[in-house]
PDB file of C-alpha atoms in Angstrom:
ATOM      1  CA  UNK A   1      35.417 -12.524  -5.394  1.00  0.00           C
ATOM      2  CA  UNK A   2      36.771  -9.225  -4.515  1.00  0.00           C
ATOM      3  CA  UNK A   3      34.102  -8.150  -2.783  1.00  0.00           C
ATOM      4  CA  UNK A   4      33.212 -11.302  -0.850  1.00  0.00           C
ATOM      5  CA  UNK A   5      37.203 -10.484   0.406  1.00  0.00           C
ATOM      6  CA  UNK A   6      36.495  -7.787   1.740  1.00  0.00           C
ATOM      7  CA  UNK A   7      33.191  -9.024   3.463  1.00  0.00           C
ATOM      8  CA  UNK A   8      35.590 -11.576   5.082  1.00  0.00           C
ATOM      9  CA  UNK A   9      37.683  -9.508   6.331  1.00  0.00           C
ATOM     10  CA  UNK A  10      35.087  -7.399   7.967  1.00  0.00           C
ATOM     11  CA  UNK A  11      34.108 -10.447   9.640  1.00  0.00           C
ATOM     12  CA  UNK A  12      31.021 -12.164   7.336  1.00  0.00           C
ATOM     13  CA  UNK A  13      30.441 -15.353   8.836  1.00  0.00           C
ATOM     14  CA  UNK A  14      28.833 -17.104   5.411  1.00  0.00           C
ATOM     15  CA  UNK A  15      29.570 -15.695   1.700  1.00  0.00           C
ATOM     16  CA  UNK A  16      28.467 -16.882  -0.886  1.00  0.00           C
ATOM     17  CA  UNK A  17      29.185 -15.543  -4.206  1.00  0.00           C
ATOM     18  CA  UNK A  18      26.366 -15.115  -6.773  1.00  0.00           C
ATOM     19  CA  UNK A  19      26.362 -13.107 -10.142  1.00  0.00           C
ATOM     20  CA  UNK A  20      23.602 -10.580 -10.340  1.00  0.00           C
ATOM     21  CA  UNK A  21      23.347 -11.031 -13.923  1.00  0.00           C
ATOM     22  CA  UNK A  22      20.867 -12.882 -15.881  1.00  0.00           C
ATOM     23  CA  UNK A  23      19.063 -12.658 -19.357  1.00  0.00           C
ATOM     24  CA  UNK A  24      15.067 -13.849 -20.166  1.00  0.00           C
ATOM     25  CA  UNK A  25      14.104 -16.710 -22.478  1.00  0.00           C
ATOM     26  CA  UNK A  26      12.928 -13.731 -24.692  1.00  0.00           C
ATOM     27  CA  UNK A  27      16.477 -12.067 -24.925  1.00  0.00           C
ATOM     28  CA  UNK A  28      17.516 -15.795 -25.974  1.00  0.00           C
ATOM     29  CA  UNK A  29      15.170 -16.307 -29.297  1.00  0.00           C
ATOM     30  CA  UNK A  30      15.931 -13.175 -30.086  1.00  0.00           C
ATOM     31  CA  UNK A  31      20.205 -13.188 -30.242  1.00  0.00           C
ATOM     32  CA  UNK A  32      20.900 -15.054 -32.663  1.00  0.00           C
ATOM     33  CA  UNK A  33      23.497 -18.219 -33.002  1.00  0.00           C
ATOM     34  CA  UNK A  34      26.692 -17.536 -34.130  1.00  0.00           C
ATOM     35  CA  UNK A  35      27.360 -19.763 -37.502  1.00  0.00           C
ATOM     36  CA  UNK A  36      31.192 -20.123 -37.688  1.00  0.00           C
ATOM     37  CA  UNK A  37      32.034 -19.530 -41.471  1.00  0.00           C
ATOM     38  CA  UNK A  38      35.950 -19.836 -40.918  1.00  0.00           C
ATOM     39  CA  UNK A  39      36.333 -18.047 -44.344  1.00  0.00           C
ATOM     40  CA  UNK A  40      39.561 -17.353 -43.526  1.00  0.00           C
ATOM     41  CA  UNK A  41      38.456 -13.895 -41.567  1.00  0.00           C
ATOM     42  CA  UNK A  42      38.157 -13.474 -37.758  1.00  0.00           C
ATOM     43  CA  UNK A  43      36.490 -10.969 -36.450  1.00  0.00           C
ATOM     44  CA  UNK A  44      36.886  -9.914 -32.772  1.00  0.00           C
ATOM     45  CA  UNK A  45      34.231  -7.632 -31.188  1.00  0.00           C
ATOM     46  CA  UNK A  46      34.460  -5.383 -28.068  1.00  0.00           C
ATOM     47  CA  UNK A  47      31.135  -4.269 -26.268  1.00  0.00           C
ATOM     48  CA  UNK A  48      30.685  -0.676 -23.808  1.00  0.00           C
ATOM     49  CA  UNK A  49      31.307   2.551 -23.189  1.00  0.00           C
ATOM     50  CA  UNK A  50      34.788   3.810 -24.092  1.00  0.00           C
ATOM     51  CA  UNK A  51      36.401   4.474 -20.519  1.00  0.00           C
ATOM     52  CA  UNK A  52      39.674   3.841 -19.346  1.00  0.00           C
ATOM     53  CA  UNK A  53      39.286   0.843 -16.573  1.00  0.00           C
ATOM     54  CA  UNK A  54      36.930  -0.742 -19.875  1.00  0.00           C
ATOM     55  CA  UNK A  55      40.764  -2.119 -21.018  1.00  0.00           C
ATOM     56  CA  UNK A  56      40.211  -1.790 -24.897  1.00  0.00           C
ATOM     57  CA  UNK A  57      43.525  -0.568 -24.842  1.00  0.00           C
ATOM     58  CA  UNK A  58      45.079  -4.020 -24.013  1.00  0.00           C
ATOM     59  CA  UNK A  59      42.558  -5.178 -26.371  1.00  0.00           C
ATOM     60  CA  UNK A  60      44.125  -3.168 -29.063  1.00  0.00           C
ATOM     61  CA  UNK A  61      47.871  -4.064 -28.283  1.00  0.00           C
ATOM     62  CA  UNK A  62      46.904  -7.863 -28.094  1.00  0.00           C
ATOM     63  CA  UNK A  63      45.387  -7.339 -31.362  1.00  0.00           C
ATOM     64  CA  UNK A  64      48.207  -6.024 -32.659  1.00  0.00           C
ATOM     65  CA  UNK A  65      50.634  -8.475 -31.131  1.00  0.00           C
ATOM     66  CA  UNK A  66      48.911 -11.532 -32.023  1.00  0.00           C
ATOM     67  CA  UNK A  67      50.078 -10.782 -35.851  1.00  0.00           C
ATOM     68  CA  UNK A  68      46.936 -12.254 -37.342  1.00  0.00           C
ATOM     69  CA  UNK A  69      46.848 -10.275 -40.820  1.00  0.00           C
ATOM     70  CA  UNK A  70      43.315 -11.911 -41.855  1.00  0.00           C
ATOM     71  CA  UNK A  71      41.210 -10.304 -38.715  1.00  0.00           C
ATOM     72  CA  UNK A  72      39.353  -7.135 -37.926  1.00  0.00           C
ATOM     73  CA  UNK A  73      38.763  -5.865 -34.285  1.00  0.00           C
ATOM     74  CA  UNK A  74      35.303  -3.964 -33.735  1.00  0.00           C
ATOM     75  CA  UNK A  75      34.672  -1.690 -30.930  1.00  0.00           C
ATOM     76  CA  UNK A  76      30.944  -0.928 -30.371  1.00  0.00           C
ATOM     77  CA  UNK A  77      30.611   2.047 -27.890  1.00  0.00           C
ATOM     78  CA  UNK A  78      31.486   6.105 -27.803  1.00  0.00           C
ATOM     79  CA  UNK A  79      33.143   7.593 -24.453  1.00  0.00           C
ATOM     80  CA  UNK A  80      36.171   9.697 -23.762  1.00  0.00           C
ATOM     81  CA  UNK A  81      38.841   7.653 -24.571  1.00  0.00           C
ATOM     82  CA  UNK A  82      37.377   6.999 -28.285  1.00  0.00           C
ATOM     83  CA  UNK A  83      40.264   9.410 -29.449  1.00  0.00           C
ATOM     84  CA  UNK A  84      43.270   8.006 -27.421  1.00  0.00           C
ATOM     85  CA  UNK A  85      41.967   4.523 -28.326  1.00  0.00           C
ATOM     86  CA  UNK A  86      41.954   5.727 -32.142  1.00  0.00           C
ATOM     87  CA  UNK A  87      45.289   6.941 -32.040  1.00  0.00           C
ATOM     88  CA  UNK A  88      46.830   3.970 -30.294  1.00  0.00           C
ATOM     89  CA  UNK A  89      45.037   1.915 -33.077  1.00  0.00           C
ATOM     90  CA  UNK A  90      47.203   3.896 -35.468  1.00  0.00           C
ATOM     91  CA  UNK A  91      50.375   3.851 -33.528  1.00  0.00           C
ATOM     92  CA  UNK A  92      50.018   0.198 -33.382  1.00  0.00           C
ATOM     93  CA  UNK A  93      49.781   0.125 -37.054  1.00  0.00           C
ATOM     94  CA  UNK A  94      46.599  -1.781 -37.184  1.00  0.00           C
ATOM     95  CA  UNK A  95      44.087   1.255 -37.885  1.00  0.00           C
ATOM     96  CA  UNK A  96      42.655  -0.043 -41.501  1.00  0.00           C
ATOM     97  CA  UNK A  97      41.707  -3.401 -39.790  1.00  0.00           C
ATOM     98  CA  UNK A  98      39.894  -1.743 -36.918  1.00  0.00           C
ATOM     99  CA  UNK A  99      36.335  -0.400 -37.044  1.00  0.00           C
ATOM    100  CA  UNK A 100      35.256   2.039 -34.283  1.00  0.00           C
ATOM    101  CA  UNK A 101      31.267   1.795 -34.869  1.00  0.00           C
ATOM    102  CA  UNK A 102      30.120   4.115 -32.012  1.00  0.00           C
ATOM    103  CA  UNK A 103      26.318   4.073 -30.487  1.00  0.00           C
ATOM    104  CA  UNK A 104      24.355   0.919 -32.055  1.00  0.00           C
ATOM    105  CA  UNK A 105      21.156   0.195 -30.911  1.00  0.00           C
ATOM    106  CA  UNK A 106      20.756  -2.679 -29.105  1.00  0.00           C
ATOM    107  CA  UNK A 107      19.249  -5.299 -32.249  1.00  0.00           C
ATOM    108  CA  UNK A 108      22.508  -4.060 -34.192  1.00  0.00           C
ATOM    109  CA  UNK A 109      24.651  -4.787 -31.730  1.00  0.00           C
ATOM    110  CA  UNK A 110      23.110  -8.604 -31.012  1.00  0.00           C
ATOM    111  CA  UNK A 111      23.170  -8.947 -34.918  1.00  0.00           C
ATOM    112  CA  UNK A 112      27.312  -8.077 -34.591  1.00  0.00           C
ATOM    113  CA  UNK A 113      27.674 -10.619 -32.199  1.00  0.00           C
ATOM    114  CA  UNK A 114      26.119 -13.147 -34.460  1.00  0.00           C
ATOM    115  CA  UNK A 115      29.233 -12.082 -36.935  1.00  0.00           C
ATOM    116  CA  UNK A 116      31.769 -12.470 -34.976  1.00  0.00           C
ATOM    117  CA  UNK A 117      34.381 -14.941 -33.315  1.00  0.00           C
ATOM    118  CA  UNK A 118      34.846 -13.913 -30.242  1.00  0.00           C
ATOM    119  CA  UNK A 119      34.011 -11.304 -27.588  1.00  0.00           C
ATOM    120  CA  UNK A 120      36.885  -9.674 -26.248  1.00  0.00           C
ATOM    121  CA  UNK A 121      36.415  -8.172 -22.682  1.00  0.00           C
ATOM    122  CA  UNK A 122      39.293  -6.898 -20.810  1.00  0.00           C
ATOM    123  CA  UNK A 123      37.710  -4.643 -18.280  1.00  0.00           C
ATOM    124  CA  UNK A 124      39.626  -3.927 -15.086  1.00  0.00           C
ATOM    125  CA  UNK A 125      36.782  -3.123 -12.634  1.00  0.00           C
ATOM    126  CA  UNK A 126      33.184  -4.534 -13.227  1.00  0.00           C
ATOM    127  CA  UNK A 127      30.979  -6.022 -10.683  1.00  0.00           C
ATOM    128  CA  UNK A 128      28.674  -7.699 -13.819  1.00  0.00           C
ATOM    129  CA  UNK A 129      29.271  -7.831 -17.312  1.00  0.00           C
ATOM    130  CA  UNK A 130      25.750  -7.957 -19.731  1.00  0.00           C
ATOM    131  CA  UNK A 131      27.886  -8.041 -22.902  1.00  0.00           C
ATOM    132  CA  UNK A 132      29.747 -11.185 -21.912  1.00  0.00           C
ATOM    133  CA  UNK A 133      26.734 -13.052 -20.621  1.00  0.00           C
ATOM    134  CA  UNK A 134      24.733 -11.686 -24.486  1.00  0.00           C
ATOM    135  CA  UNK A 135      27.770 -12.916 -25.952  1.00  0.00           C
ATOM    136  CA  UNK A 136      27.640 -16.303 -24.507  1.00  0.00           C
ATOM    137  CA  UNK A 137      24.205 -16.789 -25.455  1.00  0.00           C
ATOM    138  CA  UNK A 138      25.496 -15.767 -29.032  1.00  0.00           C
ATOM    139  CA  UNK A 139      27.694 -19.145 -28.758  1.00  0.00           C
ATOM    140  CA  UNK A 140      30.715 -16.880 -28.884  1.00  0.00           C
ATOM    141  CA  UNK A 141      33.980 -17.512 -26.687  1.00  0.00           C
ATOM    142  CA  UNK A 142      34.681 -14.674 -24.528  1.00  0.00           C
ATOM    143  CA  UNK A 143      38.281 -13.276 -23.680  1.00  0.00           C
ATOM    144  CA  UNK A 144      38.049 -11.461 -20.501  1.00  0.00           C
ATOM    145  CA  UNK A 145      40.378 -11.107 -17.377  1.00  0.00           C
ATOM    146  CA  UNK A 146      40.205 -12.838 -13.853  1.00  0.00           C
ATOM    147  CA  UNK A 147      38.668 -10.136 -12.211  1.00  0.00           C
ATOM    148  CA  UNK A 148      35.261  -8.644 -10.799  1.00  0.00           C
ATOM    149  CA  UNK A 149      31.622  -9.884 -12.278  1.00  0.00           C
ATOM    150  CA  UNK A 150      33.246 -11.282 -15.843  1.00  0.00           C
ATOM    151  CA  UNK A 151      35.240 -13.931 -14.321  1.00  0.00           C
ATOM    152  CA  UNK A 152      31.716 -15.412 -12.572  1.00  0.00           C
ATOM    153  CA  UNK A 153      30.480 -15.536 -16.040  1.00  0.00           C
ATOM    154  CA  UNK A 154      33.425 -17.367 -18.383  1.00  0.00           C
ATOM    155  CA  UNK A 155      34.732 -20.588 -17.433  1.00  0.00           C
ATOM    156  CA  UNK A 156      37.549 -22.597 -19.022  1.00  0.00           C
ATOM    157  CA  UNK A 157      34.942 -24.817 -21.213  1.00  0.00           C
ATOM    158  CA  UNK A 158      33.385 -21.118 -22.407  1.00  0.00           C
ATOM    159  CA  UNK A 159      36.514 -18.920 -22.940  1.00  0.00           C
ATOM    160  CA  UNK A 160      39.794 -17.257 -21.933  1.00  0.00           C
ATOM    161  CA  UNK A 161      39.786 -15.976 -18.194  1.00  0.00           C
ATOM    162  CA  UNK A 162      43.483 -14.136 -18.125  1.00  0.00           C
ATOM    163  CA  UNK A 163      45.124 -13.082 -14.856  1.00  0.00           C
ATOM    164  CA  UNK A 164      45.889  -9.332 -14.369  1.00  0.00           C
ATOM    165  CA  UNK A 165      49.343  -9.426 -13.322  1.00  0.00           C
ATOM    166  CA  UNK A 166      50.949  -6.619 -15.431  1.00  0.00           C
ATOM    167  CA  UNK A 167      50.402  -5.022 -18.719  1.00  0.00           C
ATOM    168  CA  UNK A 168      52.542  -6.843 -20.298  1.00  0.00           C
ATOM    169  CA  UNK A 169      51.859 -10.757 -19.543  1.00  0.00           C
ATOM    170  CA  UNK A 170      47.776  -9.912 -19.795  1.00  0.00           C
ATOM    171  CA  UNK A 171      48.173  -8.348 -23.274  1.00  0.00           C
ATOM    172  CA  UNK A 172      50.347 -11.015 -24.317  1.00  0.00           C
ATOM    173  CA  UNK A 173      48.359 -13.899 -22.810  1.00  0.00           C
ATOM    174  CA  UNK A 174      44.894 -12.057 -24.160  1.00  0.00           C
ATOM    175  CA  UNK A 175      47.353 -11.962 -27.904  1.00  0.00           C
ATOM    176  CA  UNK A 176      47.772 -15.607 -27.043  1.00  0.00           C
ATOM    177  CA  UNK A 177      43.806 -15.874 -26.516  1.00  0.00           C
ATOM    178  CA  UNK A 178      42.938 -14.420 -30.019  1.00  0.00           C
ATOM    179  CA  UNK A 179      45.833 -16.759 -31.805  1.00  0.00           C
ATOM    180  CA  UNK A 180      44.214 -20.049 -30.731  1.00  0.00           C
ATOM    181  CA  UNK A 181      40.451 -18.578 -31.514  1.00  0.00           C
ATOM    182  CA  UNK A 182      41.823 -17.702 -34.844  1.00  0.00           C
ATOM    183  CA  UNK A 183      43.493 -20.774 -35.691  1.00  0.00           C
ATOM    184  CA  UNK A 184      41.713 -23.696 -34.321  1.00  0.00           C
ATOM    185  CA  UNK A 185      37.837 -23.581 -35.742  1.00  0.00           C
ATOM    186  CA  UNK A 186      37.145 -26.652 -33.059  1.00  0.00           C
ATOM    187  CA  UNK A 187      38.143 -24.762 -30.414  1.00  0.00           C
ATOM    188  CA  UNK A 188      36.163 -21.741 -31.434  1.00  0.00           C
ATOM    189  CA  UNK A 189      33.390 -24.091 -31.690  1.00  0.00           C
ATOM    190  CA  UNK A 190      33.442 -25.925 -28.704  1.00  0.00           C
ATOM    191  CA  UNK A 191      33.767 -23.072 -26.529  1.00  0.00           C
ATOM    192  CA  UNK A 192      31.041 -21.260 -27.947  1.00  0.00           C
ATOM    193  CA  UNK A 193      28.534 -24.029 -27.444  1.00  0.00           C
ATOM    194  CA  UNK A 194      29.699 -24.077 -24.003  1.00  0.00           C
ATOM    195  CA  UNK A 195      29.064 -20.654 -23.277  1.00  0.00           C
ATOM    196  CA  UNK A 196      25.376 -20.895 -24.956  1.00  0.00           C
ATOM    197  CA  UNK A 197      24.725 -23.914 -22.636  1.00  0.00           C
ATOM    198  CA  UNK A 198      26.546 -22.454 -19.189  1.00  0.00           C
ATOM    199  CA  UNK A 199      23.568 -19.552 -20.362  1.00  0.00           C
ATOM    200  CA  UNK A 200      21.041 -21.764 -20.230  1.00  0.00           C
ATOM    201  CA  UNK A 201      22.377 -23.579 -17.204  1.00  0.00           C
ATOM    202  CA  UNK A 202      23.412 -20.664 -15.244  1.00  0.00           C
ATOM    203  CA  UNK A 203      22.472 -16.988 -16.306  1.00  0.00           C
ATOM    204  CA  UNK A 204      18.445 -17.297 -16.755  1.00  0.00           C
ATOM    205  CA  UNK A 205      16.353 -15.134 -14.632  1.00  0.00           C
ATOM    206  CA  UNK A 206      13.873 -18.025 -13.617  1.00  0.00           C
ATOM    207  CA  UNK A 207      16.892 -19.680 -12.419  1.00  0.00           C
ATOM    208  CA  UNK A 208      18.434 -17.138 -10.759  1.00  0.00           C
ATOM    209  CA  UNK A 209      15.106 -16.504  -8.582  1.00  0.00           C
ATOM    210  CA  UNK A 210      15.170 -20.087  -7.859  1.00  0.00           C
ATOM    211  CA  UNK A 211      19.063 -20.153  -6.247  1.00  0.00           C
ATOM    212  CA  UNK A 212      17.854 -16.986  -4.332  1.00  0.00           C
ATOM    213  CA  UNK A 213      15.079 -19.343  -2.479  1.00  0.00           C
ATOM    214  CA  UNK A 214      17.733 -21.976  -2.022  1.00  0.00           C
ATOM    215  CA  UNK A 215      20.045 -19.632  -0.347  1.00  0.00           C
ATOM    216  CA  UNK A 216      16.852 -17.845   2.216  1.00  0.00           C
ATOM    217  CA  UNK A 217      15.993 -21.655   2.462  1.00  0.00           C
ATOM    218  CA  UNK A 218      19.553 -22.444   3.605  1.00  0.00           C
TER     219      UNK A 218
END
C-alpha cells in the first residue's frame, strides 16, 4: 500500500495492488501441516536474516512481556545484529528459553515450522514476505505488522496484523498477539486453517498468472 501511495501521488490514474509472492503445488506437499499438540509448550518461530528493519527485537521484548513461562522463541537466520539481538535476549531475562539456530537449510527450516505455533514477523520494511506466505501454508498463524508486502499476505481470519505506531503499543499489542495464541488452542487452530486455505485461495503461482491476464484483460 505504500507504494501504490506514492504512485498516486505521482499521478497513477489506476492502482491496483497485487502481492508478487506465490508458492507451487510442489512447495505445498512438501511443508508439512502443523499438528497442534497443546502440550502445554508454545513455541514461537522467527524466519530471515538478522538485520535491524527485520524487527526481532520487538519480537524479543513482546516475548518477554507477554510473561508466558511455558514457551520458547526460535530465531532461524545469522546477520549482524545476531549479537545485539543475543544480548537483549539476556537483558530481557528470557535467554534460556530462546534458541538462536543460525543458517538451516531450507527442509529444516519447513520441518520447524511444522513445530511450531506461530510465525512471528515484525519486519519494518518488506515489499514481500516468503516466510509468512511458507508459514501459512504450514497452517500456522502469523504475527506480523501493518506494513509493506506482509500485511497483503495475513488477514484477520489468518493472524495478527499490528499497527506500527510506536515501539511501545506494537510490542505490547504483538505481547498481546502471542498471549491469545498461547492460551486459546481454538484460536490457534482456526487461524491456522485459514491461513493454509487463503494459500490455496490466494498465493499459488497458477493463480497468480491467471489475475495477471485478468488485469491486461481489464
Amino acid at each position: 500500500e505504500e507504494t501504490a501511495a506514492r504512485l498516486r501521488k505521482l499521478g497513477s490514474k489506476q492502482v491496483e495492488l497485487f502481492s508478487q509472492v506465490a508458492i507451487s503445488e510442489n512447495t505445498i506437499d512438501i511443508i508439512k501441516e502443523t499438528s497442534y499438540s497443546f502440550d502445554g509448550s508454545t513455541k514461537f518461530l522467527s524466519v530471515g536474516r538478522l538485520l535491524p528493519w527485520k524487527g526481532f527485537h520487538l519480537g524479543l521484548q513482546a516475548f518477554e512481556s507477554s510473561a508466558l513461562s511455558n514457551s520458547e522463541y526460535w530465531i532461524i537466520g545469522e546477520g549482524p545484529e545476531k549479537n545485539r539481538l543475543k544480548k537483549l535476549a539476556k537483558r530481557l531475562g528470557v535467554e534460556d528459553r530462546v534458541r538462536f539456530l543460525g543458517q538451516q537449510p531450507r527442509s529444516r527450516v519447513l520441518q520447524l515450522l511444522s513445530q511450531s505455533n506461530a510465525l512471528i514477523h515484525p519486519s519494518l520494511h518488506e515489499s514481500g514476505g516468503y516466510a509468512s506466505i511458507e508459514a501459512m501454508a504450514a497452517g500456522l498463524p502469523v504475527i506480523c505488522l501493518d506494513l509493506g508486502g506482509p500485511a497483503l499476505q495475513v488477514n484477520e481470519e489468518s493472524g495478527f496484523k499490528i499497527k506500527a505506531i510506536s515501539t511501545k503499543q506494537t510490542v505490547m499489542e504483538i505481547s498481546q498477539a502471542m498471549y491469545k495464541i498461547a492460551s486459546d488452542q481454538n484460536l490457534c487452530k482456526n487461524l491456522g486453517g485459514n491461513s493454509r486455505k487463503r494459500v490455496y485461495n490466494e498465493f499459488f503461482w497458477n493463480k497468480k498468472a491467471f489475475q495477471l491476464l485478468q488485469y491486461y484483460n481489464d
